């Protein structure tokens, strides 16, 4: 028995939110620095329970020393842990990075696979990480449900679930597959900059009139503007090497004041 289609009004409002977010964030992009699928895969694994900024500050030294899966798989664990220390949980992350690098070397000829079923078999790689890699390194549409995306999907009324896989399924039913990757970026951008977890800046939100949760956060426009982060608040972004069309400031390297 097929699942019942979502209400037409919900679909229309969801797609309008996506269109308006596209106008607010025409420069939305993955906020991890990477030059190839392997770098993106490793950076995404390292981003668990830390900021993309801290990952971006850590990966230049990491990839300079271990640029390929073969070289990373052969790394001395203690040396790898020391490089990864700033990202937190560095021992577990070192084990994941060593394991996925060895799997890429042994099972995939040193290349990152372009299929979800293969990616999720790698150590430390779940659906979220796999969708990030597929969408941004291979052009395969995917919905990336991180904490920001899940929070906003619930605030927008797109889902009621706390389970990332169910959130992914619910949101996928509202949008054409071709929208999934950029939708993910726009929603995450909005969650990081305006629609914060504890105190969303409702009074400075450009899509407030479309949001069923409007009023949960700071309503006063002046106070709300002070809550804006990254380029919306006049501060550096998370990437040391942002795309050319990014209107904000690059993030500082590790150790910079």
Coordinates of N, CA and C in Angstrom, one line a residue:
X1 N 0.8 -1.2 0.0 CA 0.0 0.0 0.0 C 0.9 1.2 0.0
X2 N 0.7 2.1 -1.0 CA 1.5 3.3 -1.1 C 1.2 4.3 0.0
X3 N 2.2 5.1 0.4 CA 2.0 6.1 1.4 C 1.2 7.3 0.9
X4 N 0.3 7.8 1.7 CA -0.5 8.9 1.2 C 0.3 10.2 0.9
X5 N -0.1 10.8 -0.2 CA 0.7 12.0 -0.7 C 0.5 13.1 0.3
X6 N 1.5 14.0 0.5 CA 1.4 15.1 1.4 C 0.3 16.1 0.9
X7 N -0.3 16.9 1.8 CA -1.3 17.9 1.4 C -0.7 18.9 0.4
X8 N -1.5 19.2 -0.6 CA -1.1 20.2 -1.6 C -0.6 21.5 -1.0
X9 N -1.3 22.0 0.0 CA -0.9 23.3 0.6 C 0.4 23.2 1.2
X10 N 0.7 22.1 1.8 CA 2.1 21.9 2.5 C 3.2 21.9 1.4
X11 N 2.9 21.2 0.3 CA 3.9 21.1 -0.7 C 4.1 22.5 -1.3
X12 N 3.1 23.3 -1.5 CA 3.2 24.6 -2.1 C 4.0 25.5 -1.2
X13 N 3.7 25.5 0.1 CA 4.4 26.4 1.0 C 5.8 25.9 1.1
X14 N 6.1 24.6 1.2 CA 7.5 24.2 1.3 C 8.3 24.6 0.1
X15 N 7.7 24.5 -1.1 CA 8.5 24.9 -2.3 C 8.7 26.4 -2.4
X16 N 7.7 27.1 -1.8 CA 7.9 28.6 -1.8 C 9.0 29.0 -0.8
X17 N 9.0 28.3 0.3 CA 10.1 28.6 1.3 C 11.5 28.3 0.6
X18 N 11.6 27.2 -0.2 CA 12.8 26.9 -0.9 C 13.2 28.0 -1.9
X19 N 12.2 28.4 -2.6 CA 12.4 29.5 -3.6 C 12.9 30.8 -3.0
X20 N 12.3 31.1 -1.8 CA 12.7 32.4 -1.2 C 14.1 32.2 -0.5
X21 N 14.4 31.0 0.1 CA 15.7 30.8 0.6 C 16.8 30.9 -0.5
X22 N 16.4 30.5 -1.7 CA 17.3 30.6 -2.8 C 17.6 32.0 -3.1
X23 N 16.7 32.9 -2.9 CA 16.9 34.4 -3.1 C 17.8 35.0 -2.0
X24 N 17.5 34.5 -0.8 CA 18.3 35.0 0.4 C 19.7 34.5 0.4
X25 N 19.9 33.2 -0.1 CA 21.2 32.6 -0.1 C 21.6 32.1 -1.5
X26 N 21.7 32.9 -2.5 CA 22.1 32.5 -3.8 C 23.5 31.8 -3.8
X27 N 24.3 32.1 -2.8 CA 25.6 31.6 -2.7 C 25.8 30.4 -1.8
X28 N 24.6 29.8 -1.4 CA 24.7 28.6 -0.5 C 25.6 27.5 -1.1
X29 N 26.4 26.9 -0.2 CA 27.4 26.0 -0.6 C 27.8 25.1 0.5
X30 N 28.5 24.0 0.3 CA 29.0 23.2 1.4 C 30.0 24.0 2.2
X31 N 29.9 24.0 3.5 CA 30.8 24.8 4.3 C 32.0 24.1 4.8
X32 N 32.4 23.0 4.1 CA 33.6 22.3 4.3 C 34.5 22.6 3.1
X33 N 35.8 22.9 3.4 CA 36.8 23.1 2.3 C 37.2 21.7 1.8
X34 N 37.2 21.6 0.5 CA 37.6 20.3 -0.1 C 38.0 20.5 -1.6
X35 N 38.8 19.7 -2.1 CA 39.3 19.7 -3.5 C 39.0 18.5 -4.3
X36 N 38.5 17.4 -3.6 CA 38.2 16.2 -4.3 C 37.3 15.3 -3.4
X37 N 36.7 14.3 -3.9 CA 35.8 13.5 -3.1 C 36.4 12.9 -1.8
X38 N 37.6 12.5 -1.8 CA 38.3 11.9 -0.6 C 38.4 13.0 0.5
X39 N 38.8 14.2 0.1 CA 38.8 15.3 1.1 C 37.5 15.6 1.7
X40 N 36.4 15.6 0.9 CA 35.1 15.9 1.4 C 34.6 14.8 2.3
X41 N 34.9 13.5 1.9 CA 34.5 12.4 2.7 C 35.1 12.5 4.1
X42 N 36.4 12.7 4.2 CA 37.1 12.8 5.4 C 36.7 14.0 6.2
X43 N 36.6 15.1 5.6 CA 36.1 16.3 6.3 C 34.8 16.2 6.9
X44 N 33.9 15.5 6.2 CA 32.5 15.3 6.7 C 32.5 14.4 7.9
X45 N 33.3 13.3 7.9 CA 33.4 12.5 9.0 C 34.0 13.2 10.2
X46 N 34.9 14.1 10.0 CA 35.6 14.9 11.1 C 34.6 15.9 11.6
X47 N 33.6 16.3 10.9 CA 32.7 17.4 11.3 C 31.7 17.0 12.4
X48 N 31.7 15.7 12.7 CA 30.7 15.2 13.8 C 31.1 15.9 15.1
X49 N 30.1 16.5 15.7 CA 30.3 17.1 17.1 C 31.4 18.2 17.2
X50 N 31.5 18.9 16.1 CA 32.4 20.1 16.1 C 31.9 21.0 15.0
X51 N 32.5 22.1 14.8 CA 32.1 23.1 13.8 C 32.8 22.8 12.5
X52 N 32.2 23.2 11.4 CA 32.9 23.1 10.1 C 34.1 24.0 10.1
X53 N 34.1 25.1 10.8 CA 35.3 26.0 10.9 C 36.4 25.2 11.5
X54 N 36.2 24.5 12.6 CA 37.3 23.8 13.2 C 37.9 22.7 12.3
X55 N 37.0 22.0 11.5 CA 37.5 21.0 10.6 C 38.3 21.7 9.5
X56 N 37.8 22.8 9.0 CA 38.5 23.5 7.9 C 39.9 24.0 8.3
X57 N 40.0 24.4 9.6 CA 41.3 24.8 10.2 C 42.2 23.6 10.4
X58 N 41.7 22.4 10.4 CA 42.5 21.2 10.7 C 42.9 20.5 9.5
X59 N 42.1 20.5 8.4 CA 42.4 19.6 7.3 C 43.5 20.1 6.4
X60 N 43.9 21.4 6.3 CA 45.1 21.7 5.5 C 46.3 20.9 5.9
X61 N 46.6 20.8 7.2 CA 47.8 20.0 7.6 C 47.6 18.5 7.4
X62 N 46.3 18.1 7.6 CA 46.0 16.7 7.4 C 46.2 16.2 6.0
X63 N 45.7 17.0 5.0 CA 45.8 16.6 3.6 C 47.2 16.9 3.0
X64 N 47.9 17.8 3.6 CA 49.3 18.0 3.2 C 50.1 16.8 3.5
X65 N 49.9 16.2 4.7 CA 50.7 15.0 5.1 C 50.2 13.7 4.5
X66 N 48.8 13.6 4.4 CA 48.2 12.4 3.9 C 47.2 12.7 2.8
X67 N 47.7 12.9 1.5 CA 46.8 13.4 0.5 C 45.9 12.3 -0.2
X68 N 46.3 11.1 0.0 CA 45.5 10.0 -0.6 C 45.0 9.0 0.4
X69 N 44.1 8.1 0.0 CA 43.6 7.1 0.9 C 44.8 6.1 1.3
X70 N 45.6 5.8 0.3 CA 46.7 4.9 0.6 C 47.7 5.5 1.7
X71 N 48.0 6.8 1.5 CA 48.9 7.4 2.5 C 48.2 7.5 3.9
X72 N 46.9 7.9 3.9 CA 46.3 8.0 5.2 C 46.1 6.7 5.9
X73 N 45.8 5.6 5.1 CA 45.7 4.3 5.7 C 46.9 3.8 6.3
X74 N 48.1 4.3 5.8 CA 49.4 3.9 6.4 C 49.9 4.9 7.5
X75 N 49.1 5.8 7.9 CA 49.5 6.8 8.9 C 49.8 6.2 10.2
X76 N 50.7 6.7 11.0 CA 50.9 6.4 12.4 C 49.7 6.9 13.2
X77 N 49.0 6.0 13.9 CA 47.8 6.5 14.6 C 48.0 7.6 15.5
X78 N 49.1 7.6 16.3 CA 49.4 8.7 17.2 C 49.6 10.0 16.5
X79 N 50.3 10.0 15.4 CA 50.5 11.2 14.6 C 49.2 11.7 14.1
X80 N 48.4 10.8 13.6 CA 47.1 11.2 13.0 C 46.2 11.8 14.1
X81 N 46.2 11.2 15.3 CA 45.4 11.7 16.4 C 45.8 13.1 16.8
X82 N 47.1 13.4 16.8 CA 47.6 14.7 17.2 C 47.1 15.8 16.2
X83 N 47.1 15.4 14.9 CA 46.6 16.4 13.9 C 45.1 16.6 14.1
X84 N 44.4 15.6 14.4 CA 42.9 15.7 14.6 C 42.5 16.2 15.9
X85 N 43.4 16.3 16.9 CA 43.0 16.7 18.2 C 42.1 17.9 18.3
X86 N 42.3 19.0 17.5 CA 41.4 20.2 17.6 C 40.0 19.9 17.3
X87 N 39.7 18.8 16.6 CA 38.3 18.5 16.2 C 37.5 17.8 17.3
X88 N 38.2 17.4 18.4 CA 37.5 16.7 19.4 C 37.3 15.2 19.0
X89 N 37.1 14.4 20.1 CA 36.9 12.9 19.9 C 37.9 12.4 18.9
X90 N 39.1 12.9 19.0 CA 40.1 12.7 18.0 C 40.6 11.2 17.9
X91 N 40.5 10.5 19.0 CA 40.9 9.0 18.9 C 39.9 8.2 18.0
X92 N 38.6 8.5 18.3 CA 37.6 7.8 17.5 C 37.6 8.2 16.1
X93 N 37.8 9.5 15.8 CA 37.9 10.0 14.5 C 39.1 9.5 13.7
X94 N 40.2 9.3 14.4 CA 41.4 8.8 13.8 C 41.1 7.3 13.4
X95 N 40.4 6.6 14.2 CA 40.1 5.2 13.9 C 39.2 5.1 12.7
X96 N 38.2 6.0 12.6 CA 37.3 6.1 11.4 C 38.0 6.4 10.2
X97 N 38.9 7.4 10.3 CA 39.6 7.9 9.1 C 40.6 6.8 8.6
X98 N 41.3 6.1 9.5 CA 42.2 5.0 9.1 C 41.4 3.9 8.5
X99 N 40.2 3.6 9.1 CA 39.4 2.5 8.6 C 38.8 2.8 7.2
X100 N 38.3 4.0 7.1 CA 37.7 4.3 5.7 C 38.8 4.4 4.7
X101 N 39.9 4.9 5.0 CA 41.0 5.0 4.1 C 41.5 3.6 3.6
X102 N 41.6 2.7 4.6 CA 42.0 1.3 4.3 C 41.0 0.6 3.4
X103 N 39.7 0.9 3.7 CA 38.6 0.3 2.9 C 38.6 0.8 1.5
X104 N 38.9 2.1 1.3 CA 39.0 2.7 0.0 C 40.1 2.1 -0.8
X105 N 41.2 1.9 -0.1 CA 42.4 1.3 -0.7 C 42.2 -0.2 -1.1
X106 N 41.6 -0.9 -0.2 CA 41.5 -2.4 -0.4 C 40.3 -2.8 -1.2
X107 N 39.2 -2.0 -1.1 CA 37.9 -2.4 -1.7 C 37.5 -1.6 -2.9
X108 N 38.0 -0.4 -3.1 CA 37.6 0.5 -4.1 C 38.7 1.1 -5.0
X109 N 39.9 0.4 -4.9 CA 41.0 0.9 -5.8 C 41.5 2.3 -5.4
X110 N 41.3 2.7 -4.2 CA 41.7 4.0 -3.8 C 40.8 5.2 -4.2
X111 N 39.6 4.8 -4.7 CA 38.7 5.9 -5.1 C 37.4 5.9 -4.3
X112 N 36.9 7.0 -4.0 CA 35.6 7.1 -3.3 C 34.5 6.7 -4.1
X113 N 33.7 5.7 -3.7 CA 32.6 5.2 -4.5 C 31.5 6.2 -4.6
X114 N 30.7 6.2 -5.7 CA 29.7 7.2 -6.0 C 28.3 6.6 -5.7
X115 N 28.2 5.5 -4.9 CA 26.9 4.9 -4.6 C 26.6 4.9 -3.1
X116 N 25.4 5.3 -2.7 CA 25.1 5.3 -1.3 C 25.3 4.0 -0.6
X117 N 25.0 2.9 -1.2 CA 25.1 1.6 -0.6 C 26.6 1.2 -0.3
X118 N 27.5 1.7 -1.2 CA 28.9 1.5 -0.9 C 29.5 2.5 0.2
X119 N 29.0 3.7 0.1 CA 29.6 4.7 1.1 C 29.2 4.3 2.5
X120 N 28.0 3.9 2.7 CA 27.6 3.6 4.1 C 28.2 2.4 4.7
X121 N 28.9 1.6 3.9 CA 29.7 0.5 4.4 C 31.1 0.9 5.0
X122 N 31.5 2.2 4.7 CA 32.8 2.6 5.1 C 32.7 3.0 6.6
X123 N 33.8 2.7 7.4 CA 33.8 3.1 8.8 C 33.5 4.6 9.0
X124 N 32.6 4.8 10.0 CA 32.3 6.2 10.3 C 31.4 7.0 9.4
X125 N 30.9 6.3 8.3 CA 30.1 6.9 7.3 C 28.6 6.5 7.4
X126 N 27.7 7.4 7.7 CA 26.3 7.1 7.7 C 25.6 7.8 6.5
X127 N 24.3 7.8 6.5 CA 23.5 8.4 5.4 C 23.8 9.9 5.3
X128 N 23.9 10.6 6.4 CA 24.2 12.0 6.3 C 25.5 12.3 5.5
X129 N 26.5 11.7 6.0 CA 27.8 11.8 5.3 C 27.8 11.4 3.9
X130 N 27.2 10.3 3.6 CA 27.1 9.7 2.2 C 26.3 10.7 1.3
X131 N 25.2 11.3 1.8 CA 24.5 12.3 1.0 C 25.3 13.6 0.8
X132 N 26.1 14.0 1.7 CA 26.9 15.1 1.5 C 27.9 14.9 0.4
X133 N 28.5 13.7 0.4 CA 29.5 13.4 -0.6 C 28.9 13.2 -2.0
X134 N 27.8 12.5 -2.0 CA 27.1 12.2 -3.3 C 26.6 13.5 -3.9
X135 N 26.0 14.4 -3.1 CA 25.5 15.6 -3.7 C 26.5 16.6 -4.1
X136 N 27.6 16.7 -3.4 CA 28.6 17.7 -3.6 C 29.9 17.3 -4.3
X137 N 30.1 16.0 -4.4 CA 31.3 15.5 -5.1 C 30.9 14.8 -6.4
X138 N 29.7 14.3 -6.4 CA 29.2 13.4 -7.6 C 28.0 13.9 -8.3
X139 N 27.4 15.0 -7.7 CA 26.2 15.5 -8.4 C 25.0 14.6 -8.3
X140 N 25.0 13.7 -7.3 CA 23.8 12.8 -7.1 C 22.9 13.4 -6.0
X141 N 21.7 13.8 -6.3 CA 20.8 14.5 -5.4 C 20.7 13.7 -4.1
X142 N 20.7 14.5 -3.0 CA 20.6 13.9 -1.6 C 20.1 14.9 -0.7
X143 N 19.4 14.6 0.4 CA 19.0 15.4 1.5 C 19.9 15.2 2.7
X144 N 20.6 16.2 3.1 CA 21.5 16.0 4.2 C 20.8 16.5 5.5
X145 N 20.5 15.5 6.4 CA 19.7 15.9 7.6 C 20.7 16.0 8.8
X146 N 21.3 17.2 9.0 CA 22.1 17.4 10.2 C 21.1 18.0 11.2
X147 N 21.7 18.5 12.4 CA 20.8 19.1 13.4 C 20.1 20.3 12.9
X148 N 20.7 21.1 12.1 CA 20.1 22.4 11.6 C 18.9 22.0 10.7
X149 N 19.2 21.1 9.8 CA 18.1 20.7 8.8 C 16.9 20.1 9.5
X150 N 17.2 19.2 10.5 CA 16.1 18.6 11.2 C 15.3 19.6 12.0
X151 N 16.0 20.5 12.6 CA 15.3 21.5 13.4 C 14.4 22.4 12.6
X152 N 14.9 22.9 11.4 CA 14.1 23.7 10.6 C 13.0 23.0 9.8
X153 N 13.2 21.7 9.5 CA 12.2 20.9 8.9 C 11.0 20.8 9.8
X154 N 11.3 20.6 11.1 CA 10.2 20.5 12.1 C 9.5 21.9 12.2
X155 N 10.3 23.0 12.3 CA 9.7 24.3 12.5 C 8.9 24.7 11.3
X156 N 9.3 24.3 10.1 CA 8.5 24.6 8.9 C 7.3 23.7 8.7
X157 N 7.2 22.7 9.5 CA 6.0 21.8 9.4 C 6.2 20.7 8.4
X158 N 7.4 20.5 7.9 CA 7.7 19.5 6.9 C 7.7 18.1 7.4
X159 N 7.9 18.0 8.7 CA 8.0 16.7 9.4 C 7.7 16.9 10.9
X160 N 7.4 15.8 11.6 CA 7.3 15.9 13.1 C 8.3 15.0 13.7
X161 N 9.1 14.3 12.9 CA 10.0 13.2 13.4 C 11.3 13.8 13.9
X162 N 11.9 13.1 14.8 CA 13.2 13.4 15.3 C 14.3 12.5 14.7
X163 N 13.8 11.5 14.0 CA 14.7 10.5 13.4 C 15.2 11.0 12.1
X164 N 16.5 11.1 11.9 CA 17.0 11.7 10.6 C 16.6 11.0 9.4
X165 N 16.5 9.7 9.4 CA 16.1 9.0 8.2 C 14.6 9.2 7.8
X166 N 13.8 9.3 8.9 CA 12.3 9.6 8.6 C 12.2 11.1 8.2
X167 N 13.0 12.0 8.7 CA 13.0 13.4 8.3 C 13.3 13.5 6.8
X168 N 14.4 12.7 6.4 CA 14.8 12.7 5.0 C 13.6 12.2 4.1
X169 N 13.0 11.1 4.6 CA 11.9 10.6 3.8 C 10.7 11.6 3.6
X170 N 10.4 12.2 4.8 CA 9.2 13.2 4.8 C 9.5 14.4 3.8
X171 N 10.7 14.9 3.9 CA 11.1 16.1 3.1 C 11.2 15.7 1.7
X172 N 11.7 14.5 1.4 CA 11.9 14.1 0.0 C 10.5 14.1 -0.8
X173 N 9.4 13.8 0.0 CA 8.1 13.8 -0.6 C 7.6 15.1 -1.0
X174 N 8.2 16.2 -0.5 CA 7.7 17.6 -0.8 C 8.4 18.2 -1.9
X175 N 9.6 17.7 -2.4 CA 10.4 18.4 -3.4 C 10.8 17.4 -4.5
X176 N 11.0 18.0 -5.7 CA 11.6 17.1 -6.7 C 13.0 16.8 -6.4
X177 N 13.5 15.7 -6.8 CA 14.8 15.2 -6.5 C 15.9 16.2 -6.9
X178 N 15.7 16.9 -8.0 CA 16.7 17.8 -8.5 C 16.9 19.0 -7.5
X179 N 16.0 19.2 -6.6 CA 16.2 20.3 -5.6 C 16.9 19.8 -4.3
X180 N 17.0 18.5 -4.1 CA 17.4 18.1 -2.8 C 18.8 18.6 -2.3
X181 N 19.8 18.6 -3.1 CA 21.1 19.0 -2.6 C 21.2 20.5 -2.3
X182 N 20.7 21.4 -3.1 CA 20.7 22.8 -2.9 C 19.7 23.1 -1.7
X183 N 18.6 22.5 -1.7 CA 17.7 22.7 -0.6 C 18.4 22.4 0.8
X184 N 19.2 21.4 0.8 CA 19.9 21.1 2.0 C 20.8 22.2 2.4
X185 N 21.6 22.8 1.4 CA 22.5 23.9 1.7 C 21.7 25.1 2.2
X186 N 20.6 25.4 1.6 CA 19.9 26.6 1.9 C 19.3 26.5 3.3
X187 N 18.7 25.4 3.6 CA 18.1 25.2 5.0 C 19.2 25.3 6.0
X188 N 20.3 24.6 5.8 CA 21.4 24.6 6.8 C 22.0 26.0 7.0
X189 N 22.1 26.7 5.8 CA 22.6 28.1 5.9 C 21.6 28.9 6.8
X190 N 20.4 28.8 6.6 CA 19.4 29.6 7.3 C 19.4 29.2 8.8
X191 N 19.6 27.9 9.1 CA 19.6 27.5 10.5 C 20.9 28.0 11.2
X192 N 22.0 28.1 10.5 CA 23.2 28.6 11.1 C 23.2 30.1 11.3
X193 N 22.5 30.8 10.4 CA 22.6 32.3 10.4 C 21.5 33.0 11.1
X194 N 20.3 32.5 10.9 CA 19.1 33.2 11.4 C 18.2 32.3 12.3
X195 N 17.9 31.1 11.9 CA 16.9 30.3 12.6 C 17.6 29.4 13.6
X196 N 18.2 30.0 14.7 CA 19.1 29.3 15.6 C 18.3 28.4 16.5
X197 N 19.0 27.5 17.2 CA 18.3 26.5 18.0 C 17.6 27.1 19.2
X198 N 18.4 27.9 20.0 CA 17.8 28.4 21.3 C 17.1 29.7 21.1
X199 N 17.6 30.6 20.2 CA 16.9 31.9 20.0 C 16.9 32.3 18.6
X200 N 15.9 31.8 17.8 CA 15.9 32.2 16.4 C 15.6 33.7 16.3
X201 N 16.2 34.3 15.2 CA 16.0 35.7 15.0 C 14.8 36.0 14.2
X202 N 13.6 35.7 14.7 CA 12.4 35.8 14.0 C 12.2 37.2 13.4
X203 N 12.5 38.3 14.2 CA 12.3 39.6 13.8 C 13.2 40.1 12.7
X204 N 14.2 39.3 12.3 CA 15.1 39.6 11.2 C 15.0 38.6 10.1
X205 N 14.0 37.7 10.1 CA 13.9 36.6 9.2 C 13.2 37.0 7.9
X206 N 13.8 36.8 6.8 CA 13.2 37.2 5.5 C 12.0 36.3 5.1
X207 N 11.9 35.1 5.7 CA 10.8 34.2 5.3 C 9.8 34.1 6.5
X208 N 9.8 35.0 7.4 CA 9.0 34.9 8.6 C 7.5 34.7 8.3
X209 N 7.0 35.4 7.2 CA 5.6 35.3 6.9 C 5.2 33.9 6.4
X210 N 6.1 33.1 6.0 CA 5.8 31.7 5.5 C 6.0 30.7 6.6
X211 N 6.5 31.1 7.8 CA 6.9 30.1 8.8 C 5.8 29.9 9.8
X212 N 5.4 28.7 10.0 CA 4.3 28.4 11.0 C 4.8 28.5 12.4
X213 N 6.2 28.6 12.6 CA 6.7 28.7 13.9 C 7.2 30.1 14.2
X214 N 6.8 31.1 13.4 CA 7.1 32.5 13.6 C 6.6 32.9 15.0
X215 N 7.5 33.6 15.7 CA 7.2 34.0 17.1 C 7.9 33.2 18.2
X216 N 8.5 32.1 17.8 CA 9.2 31.3 18.8 C 10.5 32.0 19.3
X217 N 11.0 32.9 18.5 CA 12.3 33.5 18.8 C 12.1 35.0 19.1
X218 N 13.2 35.7 18.9 CA 13.2 37.2 19.2 C 12.5 37.9 18.1
X219 N 11.4 38.7 18.5 CA 10.6 39.4 17.6 C 11.0 40.8 17.3
X220 N 11.7 41.4 18.2 CA 12.1 42.8 18.0 C 13.2 42.9 16.9
X221 N 12.9 43.7 15.9 CA 13.9 43.7 14.7 C 15.3 44.0 15.1
X222 N 15.5 45.0 16.0 CA 16.8 45.5 16.4 C 17.5 44.4 17.2
X223 N 16.8 43.8 18.1 CA 17.4 42.7 18.9 C 17.7 41.5 18.1
X224 N 16.8 41.2 17.1 CA 17.0 40.1 16.3 C 18.2 40.2 15.4
X225 N 18.4 41.4 14.9 CA 19.6 41.6 14.0 C 20.9 41.4 14.7
X226 N 20.9 41.6 16.0 CA 22.1 41.3 16.8 C 22.4 39.8 16.9
X227 N 21.4 39.0 16.6 CA 21.6 37.6 16.8 C 22.1 36.9 15.5
X228 N 22.2 37.7 14.4 CA 22.6 37.1 13.1 C 24.0 36.7 13.1
X229 N 24.3 35.6 12.5 CA 25.7 35.1 12.5 C 26.3 35.1 11.1
X230 N 27.6 34.8 11.0 CA 28.4 34.7 9.8 C 28.2 36.0 8.9
X231 N 28.1 35.8 7.6 CA 28.0 37.0 6.8 C 26.8 37.9 7.1
X232 N 25.7 37.3 7.6 CA 24.5 38.0 7.9 C 24.7 39.0 9.0
X233 N 25.6 38.6 9.9 CA 25.9 39.5 11.0 C 27.2 40.2 10.9
X234 N 27.8 40.1 9.7 CA 29.1 40.9 9.4 C 30.3 40.2 9.9
X235 N 30.2 38.8 10.1 CA 31.4 38.1 10.7 C 31.9 37.1 9.6
X236 N 33.1 36.6 9.8 CA 33.6 35.6 8.9 C 32.8 34.3 8.8
X237 N 32.9 33.6 7.7 CA 32.2 32.4 7.5 C 33.0 31.2 8.1
X238 N 32.7 30.0 7.6 CA 33.3 28.9 8.2 C 34.5 28.3 7.3
X239 N 34.5 28.7 6.0 CA 35.5 28.2 5.1 C 36.7 29.1 5.0
X240 N 37.9 28.5 5.0 CA 39.1 29.3 4.8 C 39.2 29.7 3.3
X241 N 38.6 28.8 2.5 CA 38.6 29.1 1.0 C 37.2 29.0 0.5
X242 N 36.4 30.1 0.7 CA 35.0 30.0 0.3 C 34.9 30.2 -1.2
X243 N 33.7 29.9 -1.8 CA 33.5 30.1 -3.2 C 33.6 31.6 -3.6
X244 N 33.9 31.9 -4.8 CA 34.1 33.3 -5.3 C 32.9 34.2 -5.0
X245 N 31.7 33.6 -5.1 CA 30.5 34.4 -4.9 C 30.1 34.6 -3.5
X246 N 30.8 34.0 -2.5 CA 30.5 34.2 -1.1 C 30.7 35.6 -0.7
X247 N 29.6 36.3 -0.1 CA 29.7 37.7 0.2 C 30.4 38.0 1.5
X248 N 30.7 37.0 2.3 CA 31.3 37.3 3.6 C 32.8 37.2 3.6
X249 N 33.4 37.1 4.8 CA 34.8 37.1 4.9 C 35.3 35.6 5.1
X250 N 36.4 35.3 4.6 CA 37.0 33.9 4.8 C 37.2 33.7 6.3
X251 N 37.2 32.5 6.7 CA 37.5 32.2 8.1 C 39.0 32.2 8.3
X252 N 39.5 32.5 9.6 CA 40.9 32.6 9.8 C 41.5 31.2 10.0
X253 N 42.8 31.0 9.6 CA 43.4 29.7 9.8 C 43.6 29.3 11.3
X254 N 43.9 28.1 11.6 CA 44.1 27.6 13.0 C 45.2 28.5 13.6
X255 N 44.9 28.9 14.8 CA 45.9 29.7 15.6 C 45.9 31.2 15.3
X256 N 45.1 31.6 14.3 CA 45.1 33.1 14.0 C 44.2 33.8 15.1
X257 N 44.5 35.0 15.4 CA 43.8 35.7 16.4 C 42.5 36.2 15.8

